[in-house]
mmCIF file of C-alpha atoms and ligand atoms in Angstrom:
data_model
loop_
_atom_site.group_PDB
_atom_site.id
_atom_site.type_symbol
_atom_site.label_atom_id
_atom_site.label_comp_id
_atom_site.label_asym_id
_atom_site.label_seq_id
_atom_site.Cartn_x
_atom_site.Cartn_y
_atom_site.Cartn_z
ATOM 1 C CA MET D 473 -8.106 -32.679 15.989
ATOM 2 C CA ARG D 474 -7.270 -32.830 19.635
ATOM 3 C CA ILE D 475 -5.824 -30.016 21.712
ATOM 4 C CA LEU D 476 -4.271 -29.888 25.164
ATOM 5 C CA LEU D 477 -5.160 -26.598 26.815
ATOM 6 C CA VAL D 478 -2.988 -25.693 29.792
ATOM 7 C CA GLU D 479 -4.277 -22.684 31.726
ATOM 8 C CA ASP D 480 -4.581 -22.226 35.470
ATOM 9 C CA GLU D 481 -7.057 -19.312 35.439
ATOM 10 C CA SER D 482 -10.254 -21.353 35.535
ATOM 11 C CA HIS D 483 -12.473 -18.678 33.997
ATOM 12 C CA LEU D 484 -10.162 -18.182 31.033
ATOM 13 C CA ALA D 485 -9.635 -21.938 30.705
ATOM 14 C CA ALA D 486 -13.407 -22.539 30.522
ATOM 15 C CA GLN D 487 -13.847 -19.773 27.964
ATOM 16 C CA LEU D 488 -10.996 -21.002 25.757
ATOM 17 C CA ARG D 489 -12.202 -24.573 26.011
ATOM 18 C CA GLN D 490 -15.643 -23.555 24.795
ATOM 19 C CA THR D 491 -14.166 -21.495 21.954
ATOM 20 C CA LEU D 492 -11.979 -24.382 20.816
ATOM 21 C CA GLU D 493 -14.798 -26.927 21.090
ATOM 22 C CA GLU D 494 -17.137 -24.706 19.109
ATOM 23 C CA ALA D 495 -14.425 -24.530 16.443
ATOM 24 C CA GLY D 496 -14.570 -28.335 16.154
ATOM 25 C CA TYR D 497 -11.625 -29.368 18.319
ATOM 26 C CA VAL D 498 -11.569 -31.983 21.032
ATOM 27 C CA VAL D 499 -10.046 -30.432 24.151
ATOM 28 C CA ASP D 500 -8.306 -31.843 27.226
ATOM 29 C CA THR D 501 -7.386 -29.372 29.937
ATOM 30 C CA ALA D 502 -4.724 -29.157 32.635
ATOM 31 C CA GLY D 503 -4.574 -26.504 35.363
ATOM 32 C CA ASN D 504 -1.003 -26.990 36.538
ATOM 33 C CA GLY D 505 2.364 -27.812 35.007
ATOM 34 C CA ARG D 506 2.735 -31.301 36.434
ATOM 35 C CA ASP D 507 -0.620 -32.507 35.056
ATOM 36 C CA ALA D 508 0.182 -30.844 31.723
ATOM 37 C CA TRP D 509 3.575 -32.557 31.510
ATOM 38 C CA GLN D 510 2.019 -35.954 32.231
ATOM 39 C CA LEU D 511 -0.869 -35.569 29.775
ATOM 40 C CA GLY D 512 1.409 -34.253 27.031
ATOM 41 C CA GLY D 513 3.698 -37.250 27.486
ATOM 42 C CA GLU D 514 0.924 -39.867 27.570
ATOM 43 C CA GLN D 515 -1.648 -38.658 25.077
ATOM 44 C CA THR D 516 -1.457 -37.624 21.447
ATOM 45 C CA TYR D 517 -2.376 -34.055 20.593
ATOM 46 C CA ASP D 518 -2.368 -32.042 17.395
ATOM 47 C CA VAL D 519 -1.544 -28.802 19.215
ATOM 48 C CA VAL D 520 -0.794 -27.743 22.782
ATOM 49 C CA VAL D 521 -1.812 -24.296 24.057
ATOM 50 C CA LEU D 522 0.447 -23.652 27.040
ATOM 51 C CA ASP D 523 0.224 -20.780 29.492
ATOM 52 C CA LEU D 524 3.685 -20.051 30.882
ATOM 53 C CA GLY D 525 2.626 -18.840 34.350
ATOM 54 C CA LEU D 526 1.480 -22.083 35.991
ATOM 55 C CA PRO D 527 1.408 -23.505 39.520
ATOM 56 C CA VAL D 528 3.460 -26.560 40.633
ATOM 57 C CA LEU D 529 5.683 -26.526 37.534
ATOM 58 C CA ASP D 530 5.997 -23.456 35.281
ATOM 59 C CA GLY D 531 5.168 -23.643 31.584
ATOM 60 C CA LEU D 532 8.728 -23.099 30.392
ATOM 61 C CA SER D 533 9.942 -26.082 32.448
ATOM 62 C CA VAL D 534 7.090 -28.219 31.093
ATOM 63 C CA LEU D 535 8.030 -27.295 27.526
ATOM 64 C CA LYS D 536 11.724 -28.003 28.119
ATOM 65 C CA ARG D 537 10.876 -31.416 29.596
ATOM 66 C CA TRP D 538 8.621 -32.322 26.677
ATOM 67 C CA ARG D 539 11.209 -31.349 24.087
ATOM 68 C CA SER D 540 14.013 -33.171 25.909
ATOM 69 C CA GLU D 541 11.768 -36.256 25.921
ATOM 70 C CA GLY D 542 11.327 -35.970 22.146
ATOM 71 C CA MET D 543 7.753 -34.658 22.144
ATOM 72 C CA VAL D 544 7.293 -32.904 18.784
ATOM 73 C CA THR D 545 3.678 -31.677 18.980
ATOM 74 C CA PRO D 546 3.336 -27.991 17.986
ATOM 75 C CA VAL D 547 3.150 -25.795 21.098
ATOM 76 C CA LEU D 548 1.658 -22.313 21.231
ATOM 77 C CA ILE D 549 2.611 -20.442 24.399
ATOM 78 C CA LEU D 550 0.535 -17.792 26.143
ATOM 79 C CA THR D 551 2.645 -15.049 27.680
ATOM 80 C CA ALA D 552 1.931 -12.098 29.926
ATOM 81 C CA ARG D 553 1.900 -8.643 28.414
ATOM 82 C CA ASP D 554 5.245 -6.803 28.243
ATOM 83 C CA GLN D 555 7.157 -9.970 29.046
ATOM 84 C CA TRP D 556 9.141 -10.042 25.800
ATOM 85 C CA HIS D 557 11.892 -12.139 27.398
ATOM 86 C CA GLU D 558 9.287 -14.881 28.059
ATOM 87 C CA LYS D 559 8.637 -15.120 24.333
ATOM 88 C CA VAL D 560 12.347 -15.425 23.561
ATOM 89 C CA ALA D 561 12.842 -18.052 26.272
ATOM 90 C CA GLY D 562 9.727 -19.916 25.141
ATOM 91 C CA ILE D 563 10.699 -20.047 21.477
ATOM 92 C CA ASP D 564 14.236 -21.085 22.419
ATOM 93 C CA ALA D 565 12.745 -23.846 24.578
ATOM 94 C CA GLY D 566 10.845 -25.254 21.589
ATOM 95 C CA ALA D 567 7.620 -23.256 21.283
ATOM 96 C CA ASP D 568 6.293 -22.921 17.726
ATOM 97 C CA ASP D 569 4.253 -19.771 18.220
ATOM 98 C CA TYR D 570 3.094 -17.408 20.945
ATOM 99 C CA LEU D 571 0.216 -15.144 21.879
ATOM 100 C CA THR D 572 0.372 -12.278 24.347
ATOM 101 C CA LYS D 573 -2.485 -11.957 26.854
ATOM 102 C CA PRO D 574 -5.037 -10.550 26.413
ATOM 103 C CA PHE D 575 -5.768 -11.776 22.888
ATOM 104 C CA HIS D 576 -8.748 -12.183 20.597
ATOM 105 C CA THR D 577 -9.981 -15.753 20.388
ATOM 106 C CA GLU D 578 -10.110 -15.417 16.572
ATOM 107 C CA GLU D 579 -6.351 -14.931 16.594
ATOM 108 C CA LEU D 580 -5.860 -17.992 18.770
ATOM 109 C CA LEU D 581 -7.999 -20.070 16.371
ATOM 110 C CA ALA D 582 -6.106 -18.801 13.315
ATOM 111 C CA ARG D 583 -2.758 -19.645 14.915
ATOM 112 C CA VAL D 584 -3.973 -23.107 15.966
ATOM 113 C CA ARG D 585 -5.195 -23.826 12.409
ATOM 114 C CA ALA D 586 -1.846 -22.690 11.007
ATOM 115 C CA LEU D 587 0.140 -24.876 13.428
ATOM 116 C CA ILE D 588 -1.960 -27.937 12.567
ATOM 117 C CA ARG D 589 -1.586 -27.543 8.804
ATOM 118 C CA ARG D 590 2.104 -26.625 8.988
ATOM 119 C CA ALA D 591 2.771 -29.788 10.989
ATOM 120 C CA GLN D 592 1.422 -31.685 7.945
ATOM 121 C CA GLY D 593 3.199 -29.504 5.382
ATOM 122 C CA LEU D 594 -0.049 -27.938 4.140
ATOM 123 C CA ALA D 595 -0.084 -24.328 3.015
ATOM 124 C CA SER D 596 -3.767 -23.412 2.633
ATOM 125 C CA PRO D 597 -6.587 -23.298 5.195
ATOM 126 C CA VAL D 598 -8.827 -24.786 2.493
ATOM 127 C CA LEU D 599 -8.034 -28.459 1.977
ATOM 128 C CA GLN D 600 -8.829 -29.998 -1.390
ATOM 129 C CA CYS D 601 -9.378 -33.593 -2.427
ATOM 130 C CA GLY D 602 -10.694 -33.850 -5.972
ATOM 131 C CA ALA D 603 -14.184 -32.370 -6.006
ATOM 132 C CA VAL D 604 -14.291 -32.119 -2.220
ATOM 133 C CA SER D 605 -13.096 -29.074 -0.381
ATOM 134 C CA LEU D 606 -12.900 -28.526 3.379
ATOM 135 C CA ASP D 607 -12.538 -25.040 4.804
ATOM 136 C CA THR D 608 -10.805 -25.277 8.192
ATOM 137 C CA ARG D 609 -11.878 -21.711 9.041
ATOM 138 C CA SER D 610 -15.611 -22.353 8.809
ATOM 139 C CA ASN D 611 -15.664 -26.175 9.158
ATOM 140 C CA ARG D 612 -17.643 -26.292 5.918
ATOM 141 C CA VAL D 613 -17.323 -29.059 3.386
ATOM 142 C CA THR D 614 -18.381 -28.759 -0.228
ATOM 143 C CA ARG D 615 -18.589 -31.258 -3.076
ATOM 144 C CA ASP D 616 -18.510 -29.736 -6.565
ATOM 145 C CA GLY D 617 -19.200 -26.420 -4.854
ATOM 146 C CA HIS D 618 -22.335 -27.655 -3.079
ATOM 147 C CA PRO D 619 -22.427 -27.776 0.727
ATOM 148 C CA VAL D 620 -22.267 -31.229 2.308
ATOM 149 C CA ALA D 621 -24.066 -31.472 5.647
ATOM 150 C CA MET D 622 -22.324 -33.565 8.273
ATOM 151 C CA THR D 623 -22.325 -34.159 11.996
ATOM 152 C CA SER D 624 -19.459 -32.865 14.119
ATOM 153 C CA HIS D 625 -18.003 -36.375 14.446
ATOM 154 C CA GLU D 626 -18.148 -36.962 10.709
ATOM 155 C CA TYR D 627 -16.432 -33.611 10.196
ATOM 156 C CA LYS D 628 -13.718 -34.461 12.746
ATOM 157 C CA VAL D 629 -12.937 -37.759 11.014
ATOM 158 C CA LEU D 630 -12.866 -36.145 7.565
ATOM 159 C CA ALA D 631 -10.754 -33.178 8.734
ATOM 160 C CA TYR D 632 -8.194 -35.500 10.314
ATOM 161 C CA LEU D 633 -7.922 -37.568 7.123
ATOM 162 C CA MET D 634 -7.809 -34.501 4.853
ATOM 163 C CA HIS D 635 -4.848 -33.163 6.833
ATOM 164 C CA ARG D 636 -3.052 -36.440 5.969
ATOM 165 C CA PRO D 637 -3.661 -37.088 2.245
ATOM 166 C CA ASN D 638 -2.510 -40.450 0.874
ATOM 167 C CA THR D 639 -1.446 -41.560 4.353
ATOM 168 C CA VAL D 640 -2.733 -44.634 6.150
ATOM 169 C CA VAL D 641 -4.415 -43.659 9.422
ATOM 170 C CA SER D 642 -5.392 -46.402 11.882
ATOM 171 C CA ARG D 643 -8.759 -46.555 13.601
ATOM 172 C CA THR D 644 -6.964 -46.173 16.937
ATOM 173 C CA GLU D 645 -5.263 -42.981 15.770
ATOM 174 C CA LEU D 646 -8.573 -41.585 14.517
ATOM 175 C CA THR D 647 -10.234 -42.472 17.818
ATOM 176 C CA GLU D 648 -7.495 -40.696 19.767
ATOM 177 C CA HIS D 649 -7.915 -37.540 17.740
ATOM 178 C CA ILE D 650 -11.696 -37.224 17.712
ATOM 179 C CA TYR D 651 -12.488 -38.018 21.346
ATOM 180 C CA ALA D 652 -11.284 -36.270 24.496
ATOM 181 C CA GLN D 653 -9.407 -38.175 27.189
ATOM 182 C CA ASP D 654 -12.400 -38.535 29.503
ATOM 183 C CA PHE D 655 -14.724 -39.698 26.714
ATOM 184 C CA ASP D 656 -15.870 -43.296 26.478
ATOM 185 C CA ARG D 657 -13.985 -44.272 23.347
ATOM 186 C CA ASP D 658 -15.135 -46.973 21.007
ATOM 187 C CA SER D 659 -13.112 -47.456 17.842
ATOM 188 C CA ASN D 660 -16.069 -49.298 16.228
ATOM 189 C CA THR D 661 -17.894 -45.990 15.902
ATOM 190 C CA ILE D 662 -15.155 -44.853 13.494
ATOM 191 C CA GLU D 663 -16.438 -47.429 10.978
ATOM 192 C CA VAL D 664 -19.904 -45.940 11.297
ATOM 193 C CA PHE D 665 -18.625 -42.396 10.677
ATOM 194 C CA VAL D 666 -16.575 -43.525 7.663
ATOM 195 C CA ALA D 667 -19.561 -45.413 6.224
ATOM 196 C CA ARG D 668 -21.678 -42.261 6.514
ATOM 197 C CA LEU D 669 -18.938 -40.117 4.940
ATOM 198 C CA ARG D 670 -18.721 -42.524 2.001
ATOM 199 C CA LYS D 671 -22.394 -41.957 1.270
ATOM 200 C CA LYS D 672 -21.904 -38.195 1.179
ATOM 201 C CA LEU D 673 -18.566 -38.049 -0.660
ATOM 202 C CA PRO D 674 -17.163 -39.685 -3.800
ATOM 203 C CA PRO D 675 -17.102 -43.398 -2.824
ATOM 204 C CA ALA D 676 -13.434 -43.993 -3.669
ATOM 205 C CA MET D 677 -12.232 -41.032 -1.615
ATOM 206 C CA ILE D 678 -11.737 -42.942 1.641
ATOM 207 C CA GLU D 679 -10.038 -46.246 1.014
ATOM 208 C CA THR D 680 -9.960 -49.084 3.558
ATOM 209 C CA VAL D 681 -6.469 -50.504 3.921
ATOM 210 C CA ARG D 682 -7.046 -54.013 5.211
ATOM 211 C CA GLY D 683 -5.809 -54.537 8.738
ATOM 212 C CA MET D 684 -4.263 -51.038 8.819
ATOM 213 C CA GLY D 685 -6.938 -48.365 8.683
ATOM 214 C CA TYR D 686 -8.055 -45.756 6.182
ATOM 215 C CA ARG D 687 -6.415 -43.667 3.522
ATOM 216 C CA LEU D 688 -7.703 -40.501 1.923
ATOM 217 C CA VAL D 689 -7.012 -40.911 -1.786
ATOM 218 C CA VAL D 690 -6.232 -37.659 -3.559
ATOM 219 C CA PRO D 691 -6.844 -38.015 -7.304
HETATM 220 CA CA1 CA S 1 -1.367 -18.361 34.426
#
């Protein structure tokens, strides 16, 4: 899952980036509204975390531009304390959720998880596929109740597919969602990760759809 983090306070941005990366997300950052607007229009994200007080172009204007351009990615806005009118304006401009500064990073992570699963129509933070279960809160995967060890890239591929059961996902889409913008992307590595996942999970769970990509088959 890939997140765009828009925050101009560099210390806070670095801290949030680390928190999100440790939680298993791939993170791109922008420090002003113009860069944020461009990235959000060009790249594909699962969630955007958008501070409203930004240089060059304010967060509310960025959000309005994105929505008028048809960008539907869930957006969580960060607002200053006691600025209740910012929340109202932000939600009216197309924000899906908000957090008031200062906040606990655990709350940010819980809200991000909820936005990602809601965007896919999923109700529970624990995703189930037959005998395999993936807990998005702890990033733990179990098979028949036993823990399955996996690398962070294997987890990212599996988590993306498990959020989209019975849906064909292309290798390009997977690549976009498990690597950050400045990462040297190679869609061939996706095949390697899927091959490794197939050895750890029930073999029929990830189906190859010829010429299209992969599909997580829910029994
Ligand atoms: Ca700010």
